[in-house]
Coordinates of C-alpha atoms and ligand atoms in Angstrom, one line a residue:
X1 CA 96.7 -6.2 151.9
X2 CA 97.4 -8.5 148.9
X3 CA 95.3 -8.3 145.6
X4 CA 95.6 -11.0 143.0
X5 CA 93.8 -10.8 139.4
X6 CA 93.0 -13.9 137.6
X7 CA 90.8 -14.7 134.4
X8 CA 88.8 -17.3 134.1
X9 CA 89.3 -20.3 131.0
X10 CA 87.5 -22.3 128.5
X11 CA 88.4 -25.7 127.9
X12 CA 89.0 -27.0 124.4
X13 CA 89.4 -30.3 125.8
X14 CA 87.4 -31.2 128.9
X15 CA 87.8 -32.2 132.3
X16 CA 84.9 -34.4 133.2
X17 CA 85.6 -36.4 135.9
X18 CA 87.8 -36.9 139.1
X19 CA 90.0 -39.8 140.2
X20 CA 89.8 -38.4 143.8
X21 CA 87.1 -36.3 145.0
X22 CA 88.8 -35.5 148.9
X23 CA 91.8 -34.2 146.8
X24 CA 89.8 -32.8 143.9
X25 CA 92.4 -35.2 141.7
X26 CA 91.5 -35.3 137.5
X27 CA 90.9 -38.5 136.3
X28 CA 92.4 -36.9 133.1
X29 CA 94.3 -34.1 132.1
X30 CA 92.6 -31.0 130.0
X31 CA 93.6 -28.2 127.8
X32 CA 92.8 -24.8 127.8
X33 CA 92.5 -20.9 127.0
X34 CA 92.6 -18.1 129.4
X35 CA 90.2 -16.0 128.9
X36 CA 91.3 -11.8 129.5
X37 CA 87.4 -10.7 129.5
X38 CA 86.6 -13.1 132.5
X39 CA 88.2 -11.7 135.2
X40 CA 87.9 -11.9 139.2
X41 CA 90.1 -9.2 141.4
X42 CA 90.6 -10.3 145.2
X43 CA 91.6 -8.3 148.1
X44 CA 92.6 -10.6 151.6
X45 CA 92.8 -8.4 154.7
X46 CA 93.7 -10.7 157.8
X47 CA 91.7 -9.6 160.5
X48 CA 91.2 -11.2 164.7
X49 CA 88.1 -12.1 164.1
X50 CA 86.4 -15.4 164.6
X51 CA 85.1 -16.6 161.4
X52 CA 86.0 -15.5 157.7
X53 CA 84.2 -13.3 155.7
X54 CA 83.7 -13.1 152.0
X55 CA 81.8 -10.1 149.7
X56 CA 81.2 -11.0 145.9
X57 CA 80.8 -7.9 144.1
X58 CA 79.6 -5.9 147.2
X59 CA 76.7 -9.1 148.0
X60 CA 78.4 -10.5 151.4
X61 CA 78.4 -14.2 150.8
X62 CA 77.1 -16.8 153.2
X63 CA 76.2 -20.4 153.2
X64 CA 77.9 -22.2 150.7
X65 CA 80.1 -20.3 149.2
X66 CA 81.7 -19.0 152.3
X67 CA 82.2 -22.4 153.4
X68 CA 84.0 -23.5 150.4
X69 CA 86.4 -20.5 150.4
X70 CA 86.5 -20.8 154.1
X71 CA 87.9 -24.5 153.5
X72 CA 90.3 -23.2 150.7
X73 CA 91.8 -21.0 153.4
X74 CA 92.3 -23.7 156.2
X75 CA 94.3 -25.5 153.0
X76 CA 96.5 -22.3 153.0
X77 CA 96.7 -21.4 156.9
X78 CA 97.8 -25.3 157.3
X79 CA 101.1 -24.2 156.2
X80 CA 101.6 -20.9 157.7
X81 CA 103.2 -19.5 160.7
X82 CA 101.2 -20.3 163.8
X83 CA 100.8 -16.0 164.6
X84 CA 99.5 -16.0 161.3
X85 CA 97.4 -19.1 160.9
X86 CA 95.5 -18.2 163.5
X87 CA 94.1 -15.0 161.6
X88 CA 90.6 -15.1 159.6
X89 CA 90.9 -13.5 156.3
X90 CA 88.2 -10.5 154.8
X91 CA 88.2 -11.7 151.4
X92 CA 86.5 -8.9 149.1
X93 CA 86.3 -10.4 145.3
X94 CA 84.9 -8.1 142.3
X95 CA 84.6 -10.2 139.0
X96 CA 84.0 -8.3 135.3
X97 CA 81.2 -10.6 133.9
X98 CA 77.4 -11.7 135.4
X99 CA 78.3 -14.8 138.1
X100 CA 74.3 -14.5 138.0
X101 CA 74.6 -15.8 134.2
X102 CA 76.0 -19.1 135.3
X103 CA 79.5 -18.0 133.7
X104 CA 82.1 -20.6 135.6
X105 CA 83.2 -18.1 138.0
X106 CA 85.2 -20.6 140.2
X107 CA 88.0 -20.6 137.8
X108 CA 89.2 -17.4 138.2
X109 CA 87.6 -17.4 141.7
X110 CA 89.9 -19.6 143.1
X111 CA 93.0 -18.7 141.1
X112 CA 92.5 -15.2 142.2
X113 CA 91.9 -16.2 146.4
X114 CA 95.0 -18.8 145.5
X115 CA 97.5 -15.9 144.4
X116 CA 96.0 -13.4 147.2
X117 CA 95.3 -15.9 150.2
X118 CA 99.4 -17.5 149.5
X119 CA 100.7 -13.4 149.7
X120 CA 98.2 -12.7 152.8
X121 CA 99.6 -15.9 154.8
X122 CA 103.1 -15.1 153.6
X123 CA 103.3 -18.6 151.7
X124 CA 106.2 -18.3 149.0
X125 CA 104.3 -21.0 146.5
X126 CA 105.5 -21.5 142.8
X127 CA 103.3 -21.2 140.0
X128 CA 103.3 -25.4 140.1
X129 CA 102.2 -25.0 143.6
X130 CA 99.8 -22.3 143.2
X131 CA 98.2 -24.5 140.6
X132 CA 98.3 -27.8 142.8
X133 CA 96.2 -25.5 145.8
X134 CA 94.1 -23.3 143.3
X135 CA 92.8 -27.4 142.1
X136 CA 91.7 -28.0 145.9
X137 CA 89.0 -25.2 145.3
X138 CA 88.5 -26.0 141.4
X139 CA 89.7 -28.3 138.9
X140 CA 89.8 -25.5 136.4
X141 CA 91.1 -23.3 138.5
X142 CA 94.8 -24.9 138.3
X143 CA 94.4 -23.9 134.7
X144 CA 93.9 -20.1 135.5
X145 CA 97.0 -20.0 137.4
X146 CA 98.8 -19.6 133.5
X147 CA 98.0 -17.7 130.7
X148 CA 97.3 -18.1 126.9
X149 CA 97.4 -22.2 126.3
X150 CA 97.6 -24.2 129.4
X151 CA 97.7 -28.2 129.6
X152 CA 96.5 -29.2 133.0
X153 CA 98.0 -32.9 134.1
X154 CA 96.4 -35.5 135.7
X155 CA 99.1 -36.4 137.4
X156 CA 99.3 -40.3 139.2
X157 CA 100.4 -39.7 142.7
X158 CA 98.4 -40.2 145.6
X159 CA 98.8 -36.9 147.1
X160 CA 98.0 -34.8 144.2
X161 CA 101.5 -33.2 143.9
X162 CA 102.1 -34.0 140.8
X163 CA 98.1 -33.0 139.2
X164 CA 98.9 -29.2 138.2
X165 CA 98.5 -27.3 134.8
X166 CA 101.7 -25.9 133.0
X167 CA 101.5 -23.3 130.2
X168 CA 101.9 -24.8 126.5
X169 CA 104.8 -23.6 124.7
X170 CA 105.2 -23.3 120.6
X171 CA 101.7 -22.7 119.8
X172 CA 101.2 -21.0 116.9
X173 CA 97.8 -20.0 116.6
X174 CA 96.4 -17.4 118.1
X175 CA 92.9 -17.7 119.6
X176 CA 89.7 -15.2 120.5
X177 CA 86.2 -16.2 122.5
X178 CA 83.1 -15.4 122.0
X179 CA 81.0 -16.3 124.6
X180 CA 77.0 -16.3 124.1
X181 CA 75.5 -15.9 127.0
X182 CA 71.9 -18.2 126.9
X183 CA 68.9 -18.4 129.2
X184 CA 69.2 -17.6 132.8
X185 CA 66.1 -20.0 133.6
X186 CA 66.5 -22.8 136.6
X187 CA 70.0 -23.3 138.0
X188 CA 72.2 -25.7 136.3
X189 CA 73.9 -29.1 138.0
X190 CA 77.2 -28.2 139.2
X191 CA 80.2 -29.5 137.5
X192 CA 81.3 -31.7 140.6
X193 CA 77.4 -32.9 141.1
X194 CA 77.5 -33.7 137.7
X195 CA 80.9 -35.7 136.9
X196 CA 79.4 -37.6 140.3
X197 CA 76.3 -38.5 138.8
X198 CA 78.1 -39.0 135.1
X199 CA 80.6 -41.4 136.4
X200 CA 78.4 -43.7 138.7
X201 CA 75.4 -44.0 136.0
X202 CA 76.5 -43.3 132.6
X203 CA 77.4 -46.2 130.5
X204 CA 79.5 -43.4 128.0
X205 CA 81.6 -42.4 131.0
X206 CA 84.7 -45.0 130.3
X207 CA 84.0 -44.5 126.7
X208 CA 84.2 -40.4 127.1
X209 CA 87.5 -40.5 129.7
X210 CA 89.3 -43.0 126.7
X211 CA 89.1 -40.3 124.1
X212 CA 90.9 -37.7 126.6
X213 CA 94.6 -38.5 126.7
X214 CA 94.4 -38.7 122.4
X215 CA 92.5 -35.6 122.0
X216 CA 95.3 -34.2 124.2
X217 CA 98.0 -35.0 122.4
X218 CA 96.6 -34.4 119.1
X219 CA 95.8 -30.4 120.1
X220 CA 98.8 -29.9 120.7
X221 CA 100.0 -31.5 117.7
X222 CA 97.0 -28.8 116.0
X223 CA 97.9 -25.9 117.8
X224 CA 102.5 -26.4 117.6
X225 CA 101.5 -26.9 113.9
X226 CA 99.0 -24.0 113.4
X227 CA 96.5 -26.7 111.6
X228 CA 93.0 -24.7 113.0
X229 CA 90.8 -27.5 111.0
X230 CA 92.1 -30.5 112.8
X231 CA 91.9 -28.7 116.3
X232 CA 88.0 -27.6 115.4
X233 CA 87.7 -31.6 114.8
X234 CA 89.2 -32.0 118.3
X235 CA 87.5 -29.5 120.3
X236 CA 84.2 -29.9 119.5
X237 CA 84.4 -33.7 119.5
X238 CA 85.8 -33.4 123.5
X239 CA 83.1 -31.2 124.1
X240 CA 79.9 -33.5 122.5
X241 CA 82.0 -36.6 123.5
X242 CA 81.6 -34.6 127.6
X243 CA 78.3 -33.9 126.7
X244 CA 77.2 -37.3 125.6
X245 CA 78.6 -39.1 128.7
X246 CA 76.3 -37.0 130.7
X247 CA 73.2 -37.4 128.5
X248 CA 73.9 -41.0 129.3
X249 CA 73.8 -41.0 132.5
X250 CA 70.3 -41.7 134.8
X251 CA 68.8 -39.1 135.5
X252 CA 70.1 -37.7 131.9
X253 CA 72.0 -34.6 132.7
X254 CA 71.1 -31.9 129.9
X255 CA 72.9 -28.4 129.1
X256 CA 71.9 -27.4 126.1
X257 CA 68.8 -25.2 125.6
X258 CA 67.3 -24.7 122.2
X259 CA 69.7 -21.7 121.7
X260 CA 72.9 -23.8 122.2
X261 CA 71.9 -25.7 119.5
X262 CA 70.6 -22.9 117.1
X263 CA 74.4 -21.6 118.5
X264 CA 76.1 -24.8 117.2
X265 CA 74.5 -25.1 113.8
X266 CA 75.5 -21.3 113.3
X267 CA 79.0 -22.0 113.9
X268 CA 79.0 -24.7 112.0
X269 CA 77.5 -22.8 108.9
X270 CA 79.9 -20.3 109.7
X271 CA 82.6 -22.8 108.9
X272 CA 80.6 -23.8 105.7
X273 CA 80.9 -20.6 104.6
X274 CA 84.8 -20.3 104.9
X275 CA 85.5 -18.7 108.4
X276 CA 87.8 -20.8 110.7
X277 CA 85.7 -21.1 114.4
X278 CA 85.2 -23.7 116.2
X279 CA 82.4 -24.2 119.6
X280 CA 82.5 -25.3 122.5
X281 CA 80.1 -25.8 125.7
X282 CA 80.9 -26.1 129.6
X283 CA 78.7 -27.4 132.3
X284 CA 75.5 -24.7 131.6
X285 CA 73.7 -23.3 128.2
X286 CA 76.2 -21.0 126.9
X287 CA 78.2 -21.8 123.6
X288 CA 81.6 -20.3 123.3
X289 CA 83.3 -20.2 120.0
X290 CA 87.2 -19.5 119.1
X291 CA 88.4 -18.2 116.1
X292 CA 91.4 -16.1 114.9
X293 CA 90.9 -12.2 116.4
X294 CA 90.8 -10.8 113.4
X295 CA 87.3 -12.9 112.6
X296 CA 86.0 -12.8 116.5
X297 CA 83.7 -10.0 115.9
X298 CA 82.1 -11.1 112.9
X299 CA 81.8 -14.7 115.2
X300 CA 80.0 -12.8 117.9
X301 CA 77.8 -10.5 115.9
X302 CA 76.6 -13.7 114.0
X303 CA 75.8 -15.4 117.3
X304 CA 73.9 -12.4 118.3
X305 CA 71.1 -12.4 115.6
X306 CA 69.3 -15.1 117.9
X307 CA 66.8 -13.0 120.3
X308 CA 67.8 -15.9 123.0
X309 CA 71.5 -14.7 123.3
X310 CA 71.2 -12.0 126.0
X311 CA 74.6 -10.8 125.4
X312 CA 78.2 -12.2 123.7
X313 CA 80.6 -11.4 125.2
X314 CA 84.4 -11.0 123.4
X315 CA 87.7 -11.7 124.9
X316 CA 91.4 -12.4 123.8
X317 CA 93.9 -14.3 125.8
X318 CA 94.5 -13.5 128.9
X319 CA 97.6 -14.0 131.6
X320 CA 98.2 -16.1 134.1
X321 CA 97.2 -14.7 137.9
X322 CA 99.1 -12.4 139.3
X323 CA 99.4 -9.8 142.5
X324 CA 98.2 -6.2 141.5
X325 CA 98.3 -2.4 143.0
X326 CA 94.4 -2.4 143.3
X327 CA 91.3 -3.1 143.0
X328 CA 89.3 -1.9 140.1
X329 CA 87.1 1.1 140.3
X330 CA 83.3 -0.3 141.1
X331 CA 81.3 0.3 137.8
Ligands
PMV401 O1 86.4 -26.7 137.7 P1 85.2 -27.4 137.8 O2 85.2 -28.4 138.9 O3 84.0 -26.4 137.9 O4 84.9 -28.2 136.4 C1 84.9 -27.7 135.1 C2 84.2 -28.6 134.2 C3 84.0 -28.0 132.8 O5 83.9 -26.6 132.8 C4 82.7 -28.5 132.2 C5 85.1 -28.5 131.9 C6 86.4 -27.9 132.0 O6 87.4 -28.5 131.7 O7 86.5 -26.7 132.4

């Protein structure tokens, strides 16, 4: 019975926007961190059964996401031997941070069923390919399939092939999160809902995918030449430039909560006040700031004085997915 471990990722410069949605293709690439706190574990037993089955940290999972992984599997039992293929797969996942805080989980979700499904239907994929099928279940996902720094590519083929991430070599910074976890009120849109809605109705959305390829280029450029300011510049100006698009679009798609913004103005006075961190803000309420390890602490304790920040969570870099002995003992 295969077991894969995979972390999830924050962006530092977003993917907001698909060029095919069948394929789940980027319109642009994106850039990213791995994140070691975040972290889903997967066991796949293939079972003769007629239907698959999936448990999230011991809830059994139906509807939705059971469909979604149940499609992600078909993607993997396409190319398998037919004594195989025609297996179902028990998929038991157990992730290290609250899914019911609206932390991305499908990043490391789909990384980890990726690395486990490919072992459990005896599919010998490279990294490039693991990253190609982990995008059919989540754009971000083919990020998770690297560790530290990872550019995911946009690619410009028709079948995808070529749309995977790839780890980023020569960086020399070194990078810690700090994740504040905000308000748990009414569920969020989806990311794929809401690059939908963003590129049909916003009038920001051409404007927003223009600034991609440059912000790319130039955080590389930041993070090869160890130049923290200019990537903060970068980073957060991806993230409000994301953000604006889907403000723009009708009906308005809005994040934030008050306590993201409280969140940005004290990383921003943070800065003022001489400590290198930067923000940054996915598809939901909670801001996550980088900054050098040895400052990450002071980072999160700072974004902690707010009585609206449940929780921060810290976490370094992590490592790109991999197969594993076991699963982790259930806290
Ligand atoms: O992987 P998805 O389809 O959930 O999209 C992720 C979208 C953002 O988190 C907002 C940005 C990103 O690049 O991760």
């Amino acid at each position: 019975m295969p077991i894969a471990t995979a972390c999830a990722n924050i962006a530092l410069v977003k993917y907001w926007g698909k060029r095919d949605s069948a394929l789940n293709l980027p319109a642009r690439g994106s850039l990213s961190l791995t994140l070691d706190a975040l972290r889903t574990h997967t066991e796949i037993e293939l079972v003769d059964a007629p239907a698959d089955s999936l448990e999230i940290d011991g809830a059994r999972q139906h509807g939705r996401s059971l469909e979604r992984a149940s499609r992600f599997l078909d993607l993997v039992r396409a190319g398998a031997a037919p004594e195989l293929a025609r297996r179902r797969a028990r998929v038991i996942s157990a992730t290290t941070f609250p899914i019911a805080a609206g932390l991305a989980s499908s990043a490391s979700g789909f990384a980890a069923l990726a690395v486990a499904a490919a072992a459990a239907y005896r599919r010998p994929l490279d990294p490039h390919a693991l990253s190609v099928l982990a995008r059919r279940g989540s754009g971000s996902a083919a990020r998770s399939i690297f560790g530290g720094f990872v550019r995911m590519h946009a690619g410009v083929r028709a079948d995808g092939l070529d749309a995977a991430a790839a780890p980023l070599d020569g960086v020399a910074l070194e990078l810690a999160a700090a994740i504040a976890l905000a308000g748990e009120g009414e569920k969020e849109v989806g990311s794929t809902e809401g690059m939908d809605v963003t590129a049909r109705t916003s009038p920001y959305f051409g404007a927003w995918l223009d600034t991609v390829d440059r912000d790319l280029d130039a955080a590389e450029r930041a993070l090869r030449g160890g130049d923290i300011e200019a990537l903060a510049a970068i980073v957060e100006g991806s993230c409000l430039a994301m953000h604006a698009s889907a403000l723009a679009a009708r009906p308005g798609i809005l994040y934030f909560k008050a306590v993201t913004l409280w969140a940005i103005d004290r990383v921003r006075a943070l800065r003022q006040s001489g400590v290198p961190v930067m923000f940054t803000i996915d598809a939901g309420p909670h801001l996550v700031a980088l900054a050098p390890p040895s400052v990450i602490d002071r980072v999160a304790a700072a974004l902690g004085e707010h009585p609206d920040v449940a929780r921060v969570i810290t976490s370094h870099a992590g490592e790109g997915a991999h197969l594993v002995e076991a699963m982790p003992e259930r806290a």
